[in-house]
Coordinates of C-alpha atoms in Angstrom, one line a residue:
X1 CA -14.7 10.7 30.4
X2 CA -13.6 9.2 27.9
X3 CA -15.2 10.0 24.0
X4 CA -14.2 6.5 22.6
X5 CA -11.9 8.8 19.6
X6 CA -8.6 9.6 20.3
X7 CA -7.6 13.1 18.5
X8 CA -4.5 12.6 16.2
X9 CA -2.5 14.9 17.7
X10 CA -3.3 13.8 21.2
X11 CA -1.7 10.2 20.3
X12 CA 1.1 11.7 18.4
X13 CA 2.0 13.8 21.1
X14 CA 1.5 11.0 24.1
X15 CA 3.7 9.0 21.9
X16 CA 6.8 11.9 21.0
X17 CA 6.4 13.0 25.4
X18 CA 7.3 9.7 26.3
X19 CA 10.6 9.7 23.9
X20 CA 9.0 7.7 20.9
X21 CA 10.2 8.2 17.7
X22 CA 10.6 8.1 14.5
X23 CA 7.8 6.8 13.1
X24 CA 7.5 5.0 9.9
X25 CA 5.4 2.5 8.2
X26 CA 2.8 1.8 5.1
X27 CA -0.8 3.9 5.4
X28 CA -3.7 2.1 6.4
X29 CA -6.8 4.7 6.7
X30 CA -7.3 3.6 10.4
X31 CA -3.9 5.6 11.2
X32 CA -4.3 8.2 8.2
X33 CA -5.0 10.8 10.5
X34 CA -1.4 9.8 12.6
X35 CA 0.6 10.0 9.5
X36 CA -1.4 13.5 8.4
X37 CA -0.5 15.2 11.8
X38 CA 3.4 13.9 11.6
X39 CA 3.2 15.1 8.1
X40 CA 2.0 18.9 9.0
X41 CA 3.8 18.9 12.6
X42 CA 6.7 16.9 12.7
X43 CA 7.6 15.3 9.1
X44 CA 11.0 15.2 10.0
X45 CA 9.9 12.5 12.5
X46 CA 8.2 10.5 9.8
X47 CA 10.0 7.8 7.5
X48 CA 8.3 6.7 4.1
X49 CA 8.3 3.0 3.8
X50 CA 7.6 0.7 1.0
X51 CA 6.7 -2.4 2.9
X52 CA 6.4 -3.2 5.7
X53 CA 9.1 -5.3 6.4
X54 CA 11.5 -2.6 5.4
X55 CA 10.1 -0.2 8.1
X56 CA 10.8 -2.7 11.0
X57 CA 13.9 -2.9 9.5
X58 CA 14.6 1.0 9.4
X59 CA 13.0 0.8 13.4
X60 CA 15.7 -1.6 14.5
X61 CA 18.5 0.6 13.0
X62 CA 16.6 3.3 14.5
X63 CA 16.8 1.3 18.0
X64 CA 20.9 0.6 17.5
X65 CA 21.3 4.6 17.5
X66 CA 19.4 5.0 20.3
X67 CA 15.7 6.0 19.4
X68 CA 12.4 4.4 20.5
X69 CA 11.2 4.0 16.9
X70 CA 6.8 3.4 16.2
X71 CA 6.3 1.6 13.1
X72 CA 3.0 2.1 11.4
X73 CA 1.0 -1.0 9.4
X74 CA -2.1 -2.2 8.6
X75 CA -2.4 -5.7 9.9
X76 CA -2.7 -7.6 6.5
X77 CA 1.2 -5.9 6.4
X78 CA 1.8 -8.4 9.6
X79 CA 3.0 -10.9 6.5
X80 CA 5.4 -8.8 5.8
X81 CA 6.8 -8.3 8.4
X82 CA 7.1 -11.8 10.3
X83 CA 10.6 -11.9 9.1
X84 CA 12.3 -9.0 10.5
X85 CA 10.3 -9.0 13.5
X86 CA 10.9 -12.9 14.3
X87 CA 14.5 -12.8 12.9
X88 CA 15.9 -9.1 13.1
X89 CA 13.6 -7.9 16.4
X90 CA 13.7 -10.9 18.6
X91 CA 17.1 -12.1 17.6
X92 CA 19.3 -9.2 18.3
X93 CA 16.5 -8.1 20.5
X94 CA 15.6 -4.4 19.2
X95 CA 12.2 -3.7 20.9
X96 CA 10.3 -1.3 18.6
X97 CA 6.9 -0.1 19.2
X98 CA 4.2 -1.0 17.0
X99 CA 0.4 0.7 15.9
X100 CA -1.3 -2.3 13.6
X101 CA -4.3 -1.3 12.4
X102 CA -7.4 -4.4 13.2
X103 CA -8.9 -4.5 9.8
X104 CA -11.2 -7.5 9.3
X105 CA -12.3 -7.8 13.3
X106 CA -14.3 -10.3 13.7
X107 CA -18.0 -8.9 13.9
X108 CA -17.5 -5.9 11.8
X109 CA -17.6 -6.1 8.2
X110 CA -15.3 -5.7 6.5
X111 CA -14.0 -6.3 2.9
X112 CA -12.6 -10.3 2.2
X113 CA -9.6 -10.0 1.7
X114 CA -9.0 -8.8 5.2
X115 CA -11.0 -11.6 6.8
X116 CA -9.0 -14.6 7.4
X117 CA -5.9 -11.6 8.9
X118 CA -8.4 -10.0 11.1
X119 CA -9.7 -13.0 12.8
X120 CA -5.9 -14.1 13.6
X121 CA -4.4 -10.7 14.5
X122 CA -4.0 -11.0 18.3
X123 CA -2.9 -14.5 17.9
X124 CA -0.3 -14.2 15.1
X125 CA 1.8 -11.3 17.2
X126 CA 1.0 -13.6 20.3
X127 CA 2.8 -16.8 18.5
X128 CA 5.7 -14.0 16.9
X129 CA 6.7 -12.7 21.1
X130 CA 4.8 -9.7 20.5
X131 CA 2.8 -8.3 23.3
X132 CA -0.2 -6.8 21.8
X133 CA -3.5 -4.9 23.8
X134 CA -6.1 -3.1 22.0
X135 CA -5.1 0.8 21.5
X136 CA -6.8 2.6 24.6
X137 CA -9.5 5.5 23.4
X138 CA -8.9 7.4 26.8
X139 CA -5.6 9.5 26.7
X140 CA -4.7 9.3 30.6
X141 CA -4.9 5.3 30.5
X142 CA -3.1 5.3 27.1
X143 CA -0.6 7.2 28.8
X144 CA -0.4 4.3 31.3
X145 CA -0.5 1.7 29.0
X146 CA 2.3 3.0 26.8
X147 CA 4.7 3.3 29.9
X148 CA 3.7 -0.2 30.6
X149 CA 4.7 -1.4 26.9
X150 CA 8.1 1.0 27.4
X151 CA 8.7 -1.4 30.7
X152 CA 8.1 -4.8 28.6
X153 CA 10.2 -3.6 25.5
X154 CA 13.4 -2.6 28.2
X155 CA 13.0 -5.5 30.2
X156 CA 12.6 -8.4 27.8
X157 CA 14.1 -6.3 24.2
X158 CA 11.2 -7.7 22.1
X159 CA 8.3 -5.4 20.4
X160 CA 5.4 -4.2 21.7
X161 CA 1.5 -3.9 19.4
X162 CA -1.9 -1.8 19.9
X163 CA -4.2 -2.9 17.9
X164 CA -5.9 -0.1 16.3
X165 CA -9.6 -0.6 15.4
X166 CA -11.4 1.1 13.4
X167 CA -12.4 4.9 14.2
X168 CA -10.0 4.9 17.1
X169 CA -8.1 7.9 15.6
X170 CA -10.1 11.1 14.5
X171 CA -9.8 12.8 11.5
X172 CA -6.3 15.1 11.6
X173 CA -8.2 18.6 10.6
X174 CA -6.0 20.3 7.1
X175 CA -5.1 22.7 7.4
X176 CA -5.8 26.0 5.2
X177 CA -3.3 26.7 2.9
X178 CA -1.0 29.9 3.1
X179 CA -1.9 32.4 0.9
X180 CA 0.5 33.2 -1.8
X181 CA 2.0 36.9 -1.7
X182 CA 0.6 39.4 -4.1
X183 CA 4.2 39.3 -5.7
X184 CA 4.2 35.5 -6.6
X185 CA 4.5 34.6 -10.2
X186 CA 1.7 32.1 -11.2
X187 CA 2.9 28.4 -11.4
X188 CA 3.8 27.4 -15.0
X189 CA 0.8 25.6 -16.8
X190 CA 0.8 22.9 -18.0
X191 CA -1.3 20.2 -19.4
X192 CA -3.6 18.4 -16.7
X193 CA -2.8 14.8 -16.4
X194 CA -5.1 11.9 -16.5
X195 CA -6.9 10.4 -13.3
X196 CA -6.8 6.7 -13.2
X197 CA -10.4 6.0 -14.9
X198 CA -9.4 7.9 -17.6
X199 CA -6.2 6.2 -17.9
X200 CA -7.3 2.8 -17.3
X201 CA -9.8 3.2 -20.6
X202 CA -6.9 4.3 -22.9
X203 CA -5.1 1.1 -22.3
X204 CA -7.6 -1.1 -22.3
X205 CA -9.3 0.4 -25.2
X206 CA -5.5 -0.1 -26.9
X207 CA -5.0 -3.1 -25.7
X208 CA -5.6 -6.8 -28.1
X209 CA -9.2 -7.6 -26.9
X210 CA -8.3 -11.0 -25.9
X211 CA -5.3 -10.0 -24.2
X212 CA -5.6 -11.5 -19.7
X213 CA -5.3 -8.0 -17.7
X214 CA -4.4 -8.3 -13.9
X215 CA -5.3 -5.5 -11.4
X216 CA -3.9 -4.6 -8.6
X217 CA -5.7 -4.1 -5.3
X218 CA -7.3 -1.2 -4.3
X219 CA -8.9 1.6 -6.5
X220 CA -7.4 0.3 -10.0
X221 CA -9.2 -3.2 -9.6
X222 CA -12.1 -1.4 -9.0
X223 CA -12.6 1.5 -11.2
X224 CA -11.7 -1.7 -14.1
X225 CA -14.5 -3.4 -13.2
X226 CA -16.7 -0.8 -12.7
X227 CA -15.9 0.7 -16.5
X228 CA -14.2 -2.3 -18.4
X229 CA -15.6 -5.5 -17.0
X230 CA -14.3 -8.5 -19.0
X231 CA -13.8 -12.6 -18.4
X232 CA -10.3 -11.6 -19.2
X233 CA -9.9 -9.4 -16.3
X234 CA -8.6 -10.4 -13.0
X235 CA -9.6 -8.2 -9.7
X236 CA -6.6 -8.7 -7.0
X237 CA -7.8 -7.6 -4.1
X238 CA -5.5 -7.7 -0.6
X239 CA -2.2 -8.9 -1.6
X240 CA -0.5 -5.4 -2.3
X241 CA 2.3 -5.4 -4.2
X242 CA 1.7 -8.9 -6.4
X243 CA -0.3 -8.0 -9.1
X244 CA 2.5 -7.7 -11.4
X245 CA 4.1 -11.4 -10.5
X246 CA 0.7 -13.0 -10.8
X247 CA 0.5 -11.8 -13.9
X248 CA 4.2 -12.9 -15.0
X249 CA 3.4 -16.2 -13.7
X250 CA 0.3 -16.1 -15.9
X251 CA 2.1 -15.2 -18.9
X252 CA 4.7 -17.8 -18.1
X253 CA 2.5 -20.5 -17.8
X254 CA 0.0 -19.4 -20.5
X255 CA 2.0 -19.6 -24.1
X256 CA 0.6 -17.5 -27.2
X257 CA -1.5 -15.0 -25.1
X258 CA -0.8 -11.7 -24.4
X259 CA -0.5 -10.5 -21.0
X260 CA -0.7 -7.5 -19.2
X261 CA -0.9 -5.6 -15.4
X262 CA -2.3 -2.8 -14.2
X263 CA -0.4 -2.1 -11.1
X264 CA 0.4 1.0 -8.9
X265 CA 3.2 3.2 -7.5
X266 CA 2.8 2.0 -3.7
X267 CA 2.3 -1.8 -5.0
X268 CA 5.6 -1.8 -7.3
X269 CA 7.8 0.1 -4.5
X270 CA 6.0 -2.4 -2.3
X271 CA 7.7 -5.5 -4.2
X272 CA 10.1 -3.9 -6.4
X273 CA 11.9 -7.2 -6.3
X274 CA 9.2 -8.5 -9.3
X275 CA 10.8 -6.2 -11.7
X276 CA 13.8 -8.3 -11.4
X277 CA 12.2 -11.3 -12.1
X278 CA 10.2 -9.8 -15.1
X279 CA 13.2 -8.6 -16.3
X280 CA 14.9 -11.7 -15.8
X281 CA 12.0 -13.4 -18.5
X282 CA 11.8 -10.3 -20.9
X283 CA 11.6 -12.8 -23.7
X284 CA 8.0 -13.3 -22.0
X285 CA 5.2 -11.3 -23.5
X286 CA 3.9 -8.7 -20.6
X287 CA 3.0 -5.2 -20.5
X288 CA 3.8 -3.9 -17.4
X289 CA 1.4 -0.8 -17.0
X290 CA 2.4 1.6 -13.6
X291 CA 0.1 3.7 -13.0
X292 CA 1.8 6.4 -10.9
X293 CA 0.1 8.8 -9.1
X294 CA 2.4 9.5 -6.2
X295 CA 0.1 8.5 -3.8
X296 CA -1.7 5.9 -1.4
X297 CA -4.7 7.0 -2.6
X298 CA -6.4 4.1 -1.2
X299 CA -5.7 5.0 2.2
X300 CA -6.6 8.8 2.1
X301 CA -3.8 10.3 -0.5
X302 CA -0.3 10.1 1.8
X303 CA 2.4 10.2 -0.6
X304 CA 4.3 7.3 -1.6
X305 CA 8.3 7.8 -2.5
X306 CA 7.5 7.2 -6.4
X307 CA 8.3 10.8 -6.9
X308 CA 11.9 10.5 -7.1
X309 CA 12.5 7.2 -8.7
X310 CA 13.1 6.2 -12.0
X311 CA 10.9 3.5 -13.2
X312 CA 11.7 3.5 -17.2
X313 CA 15.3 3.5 -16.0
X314 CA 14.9 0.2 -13.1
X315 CA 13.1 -1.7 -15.7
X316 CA 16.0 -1.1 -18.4
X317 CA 18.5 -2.3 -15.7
X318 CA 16.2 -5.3 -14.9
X319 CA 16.0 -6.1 -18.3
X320 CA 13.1 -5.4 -19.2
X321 CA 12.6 -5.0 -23.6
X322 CA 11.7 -2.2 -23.5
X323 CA 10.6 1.2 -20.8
X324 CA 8.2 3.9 -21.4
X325 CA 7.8 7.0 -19.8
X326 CA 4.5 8.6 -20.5
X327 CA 1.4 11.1 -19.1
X328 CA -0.5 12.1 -21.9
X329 CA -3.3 9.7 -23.7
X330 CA -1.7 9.7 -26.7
X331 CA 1.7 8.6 -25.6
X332 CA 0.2 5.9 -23.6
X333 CA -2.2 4.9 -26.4
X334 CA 1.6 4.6 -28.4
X335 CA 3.3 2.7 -25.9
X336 CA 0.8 -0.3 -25.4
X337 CA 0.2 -0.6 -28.9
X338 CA 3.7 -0.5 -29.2
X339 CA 4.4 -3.2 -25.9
X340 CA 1.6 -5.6 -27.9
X341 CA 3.3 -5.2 -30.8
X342 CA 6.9 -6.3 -30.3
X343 CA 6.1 -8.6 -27.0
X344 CA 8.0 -9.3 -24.5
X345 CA 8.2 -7.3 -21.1
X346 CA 8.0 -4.0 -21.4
X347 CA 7.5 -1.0 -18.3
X348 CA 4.8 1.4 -19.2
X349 CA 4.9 4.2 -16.5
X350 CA 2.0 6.9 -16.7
X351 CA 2.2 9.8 -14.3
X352 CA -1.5 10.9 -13.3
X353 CA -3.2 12.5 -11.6
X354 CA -4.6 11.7 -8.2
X355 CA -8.2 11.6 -7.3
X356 CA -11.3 9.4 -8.1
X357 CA -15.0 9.0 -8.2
X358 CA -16.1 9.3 -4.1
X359 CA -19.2 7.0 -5.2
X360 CA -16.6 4.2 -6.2
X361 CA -18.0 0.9 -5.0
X362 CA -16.7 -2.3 -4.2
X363 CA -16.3 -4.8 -6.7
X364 CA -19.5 -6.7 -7.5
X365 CA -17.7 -9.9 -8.5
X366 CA -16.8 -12.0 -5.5
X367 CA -12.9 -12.8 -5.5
X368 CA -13.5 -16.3 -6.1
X369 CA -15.3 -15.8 -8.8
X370 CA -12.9 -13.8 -10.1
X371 CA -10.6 -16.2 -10.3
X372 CA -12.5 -18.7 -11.5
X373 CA -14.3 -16.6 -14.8
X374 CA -10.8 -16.1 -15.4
X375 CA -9.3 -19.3 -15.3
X376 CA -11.8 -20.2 -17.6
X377 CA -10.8 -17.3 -19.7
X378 CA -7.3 -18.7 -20.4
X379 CA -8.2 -21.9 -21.0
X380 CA -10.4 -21.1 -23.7

C-alpha cells in the first residue's frame, strides 16, 4: 500500500534502473531530498545549474551523447526554460525527462509569488508539447508510469514532466560524518565569517540613510525587513535572479539618488548576464552588494557553483568602477562607504557564512505594498 511519500532514494534509484541520467537542475525544497541522495550516492551523476534554462540546455547535450538526462526545477523556473524547451527540445527533438516541482497548487497555500505559476503549471507544459502527470507516491506504479513517459519521449522526441507536489519526496536521512583519525592535524583557524543578518546590518548601517536598497528573493528580503525595515527598502520576492537589474533600472531612471542591491550567490549565477549591463552603465551610481554564501540556502543549503568563480574579477571585466572582495565587518563597512562615496557601480562581494534564524518569518508587507511604499519613496 502505498504511504503517499516516496523515499529519496527509492525515486533516485527507479529513475538511474531504468537508464536515466544525469541529473541536473536549480533546488527547489520539494526535490531537496533528490538532490541530497545524488549528492551522498551518486554526485558524479549530478550537474550544478545556474538557471534553469541552462540545465535543459546541458540535458539536450546530454541526450546528443546518448544519455536519458532528468532535469530538476521548481515550476516558477518553467520561465526559464520555455526557450530551450520550445526551441532547443522540440526543434531538434531531444526528449529529456523532467521533475517540476508544483509550488503554488491551487488549494494549498502557498507564498504569492508562486500563485499565478502554480495555478497555470499543467497548462503551460500542456501548451509547450510537454506531457506532464502528477509524480506517482507508489513506487511499483511510478515504475509504470516512468516506462510509459520513456515510450512517449522515443516515440514523439519531445520531453516528458511529473509534477511534484509538495511532500511527495521524504526527507534524504544525513548521514553521520566520518570520524577523523587520531593522527589528523586540526583544520587551520580562522576567523568565523558573518551570517547574513549580521552582514545585512553592516551595510545598511553604512550605507546614506536615504539611499533605495533592493532585496533579492528569499531569506535576504526577509531577514531586511525583519531587522532594517525602511520606505526605501524593496522586498523582491519570486523573480530569482533580478534583483540586481531592478535595481539598475531604478538607478537609471531615478537621477541624484543612491542606489543599492542586496543580492545572492544563486540569484547572480542565476542572471549573470546583469553584470554586463551594470557594467555597461558604471557611470551609474549602484552598489552591487553579493552576499555569498555558497549556497541555496533557501531551499535546504545545496551548494551553488559560487565557490570557484571570481566575482571581483567578472565585474572588473564588465566594467564595473570598481570590485571588492571582502568577509570581515570591517572590510565591508570600508567598501560601501567607499562605493557611496565615489558612485558609480561598484561589486561588493562578502563571503559568509551559511545559516539563519529557523523562526524567520515571512515578510509582513504584502508585495504590492512593497512596491508601492517604495515608489513613493523615490518620488519624494
Amino acid at each position: 500500500m502505498s504511504t503517499g511519500v516516496l523515499p529519496a532514494r527509492t525515486l533516485v534509484e527507479l529513475l538511474r534502473e531504468q537508464g536515466h541520467g544525469p541529473f541536473t537542475g536549480v533546488p527547489c525544497s520539494f526535490l531537496g531530498p533528490v538532490i541530497s541522495c545524488l549528492e551522498a550516492e551518486h554526485p558524479q551523476e549530478y550537474i550544478i545549474a545556474a538557471n534553469e534554462g541552462e540545465a535543459v540546455a546541458l540535458a539536450a547535450g546530454a541526450v546528443l551523447a546518448g544519455r536519458r538526462p532528468v532535469v530538476i526545477l521548481q515550476n516558477s523556473g518553467l520561465g526559464n526554460a520555455v526557450n530551450p524547451l520550445t526551441s532547443l527540445c522540440h526543434t531538434l527533438r531531444l526528449p529529456v525527462l523532467l521533475l517540476v516541482t508544483w509550488r503554488g497548487r491551487p488549494g494549498r497555500p502557498d507564498e504569492p509569488q508562486h500563485e499565478l505559476m502554480g495555478r497555470i503549471t499543467q497548462d503551460m507544459l500542456t501548451s509547450m508539447g510537454v506531457r506532464n502527470e502528477v509524480l506517482p507516491d507508489d513506487p511499483a506504479l511510478l515504475a509504470q508510469r516512468l516506462d510509459v513517459a520513456a515510450g512517449h519521449m522515443a516515440e514523439t522526441g519531445l520531453p516528458f514532466a511529473f509534477i511534484v507536489p509538495k511532500g511527495a519526496v521524504a526527507p534524504y536521512p544525513a548521514a553521520a560524518p566520518d570520524p577523523a583519525p587520531a593522527s589528523a592535524p586540526a583544520p587551520a583557524a580562522g576567523p568565523p565569517r558573518m551570517k547574513r543578518a549580521e552582514a545585512i546590518g553592516h551595510i545598511v548601517s553604512a550605507m546614506d540613510p536615504g539611499t533605495l536598497l533592493v532585496a533579492t528573493t528569499g531569506k535576504t528580503a526577509r531577514e531586511l525587513e525583519r531587522d532594517r525595515d525602511r520606505p526605501e527598502n524593496l522586498y523582491v520576492v519570486g523573480s530569482m535572479g533580478c534583483a540586481s537589474s531592478v535595481a539598475l533600472g531604478v538607478a537609471l531612471h531615478a537621477p541624484g539618488r543612491r542606489v543599492a542591491v542586496l543580492d545572492g550567490d544563486g540569484a547572480a549565477l542565476m542572471r549573470l548576464e546583469a553584470m554586463a549591463t551594470i557594467g555597461r552603465h558604471a557611470a551609474t551610481d549602484l552598489c552591487h552588494v553579493l552576499l555569498d554564501n555558497e549556497s541555496y540556502e533557501s531551499t535546504g543549503g545545496q551548494p551553488t557553483a559560487s565557490a570557484g568563480v571570481d566575482f571581483a574579477g567578472i565585474a572588473a571585466a564588465c566594467g564595473y568602477r570598481a570590485a571588492h572582495d571582502v568577509s570581515d565587518a570591517d572590510a565591508l563597512r570600508a567598501a560601501v562607504l567607499h562605493a557611496q562615496r565615489d558612485g558609480g557601480a561598484h561589486l561588493v562581494r562578502v563571503r559568509i557564512a551559511p545559516g539563519s534564524d529557523p523562526a524567520l518569518g515571512r515578510p509582513a508587507l504584502a508585495p504590492p505594498a512593497s512596491a508601492a511604499r517604495f515608489k513613493e519613496a523615490i518620488a519624494r
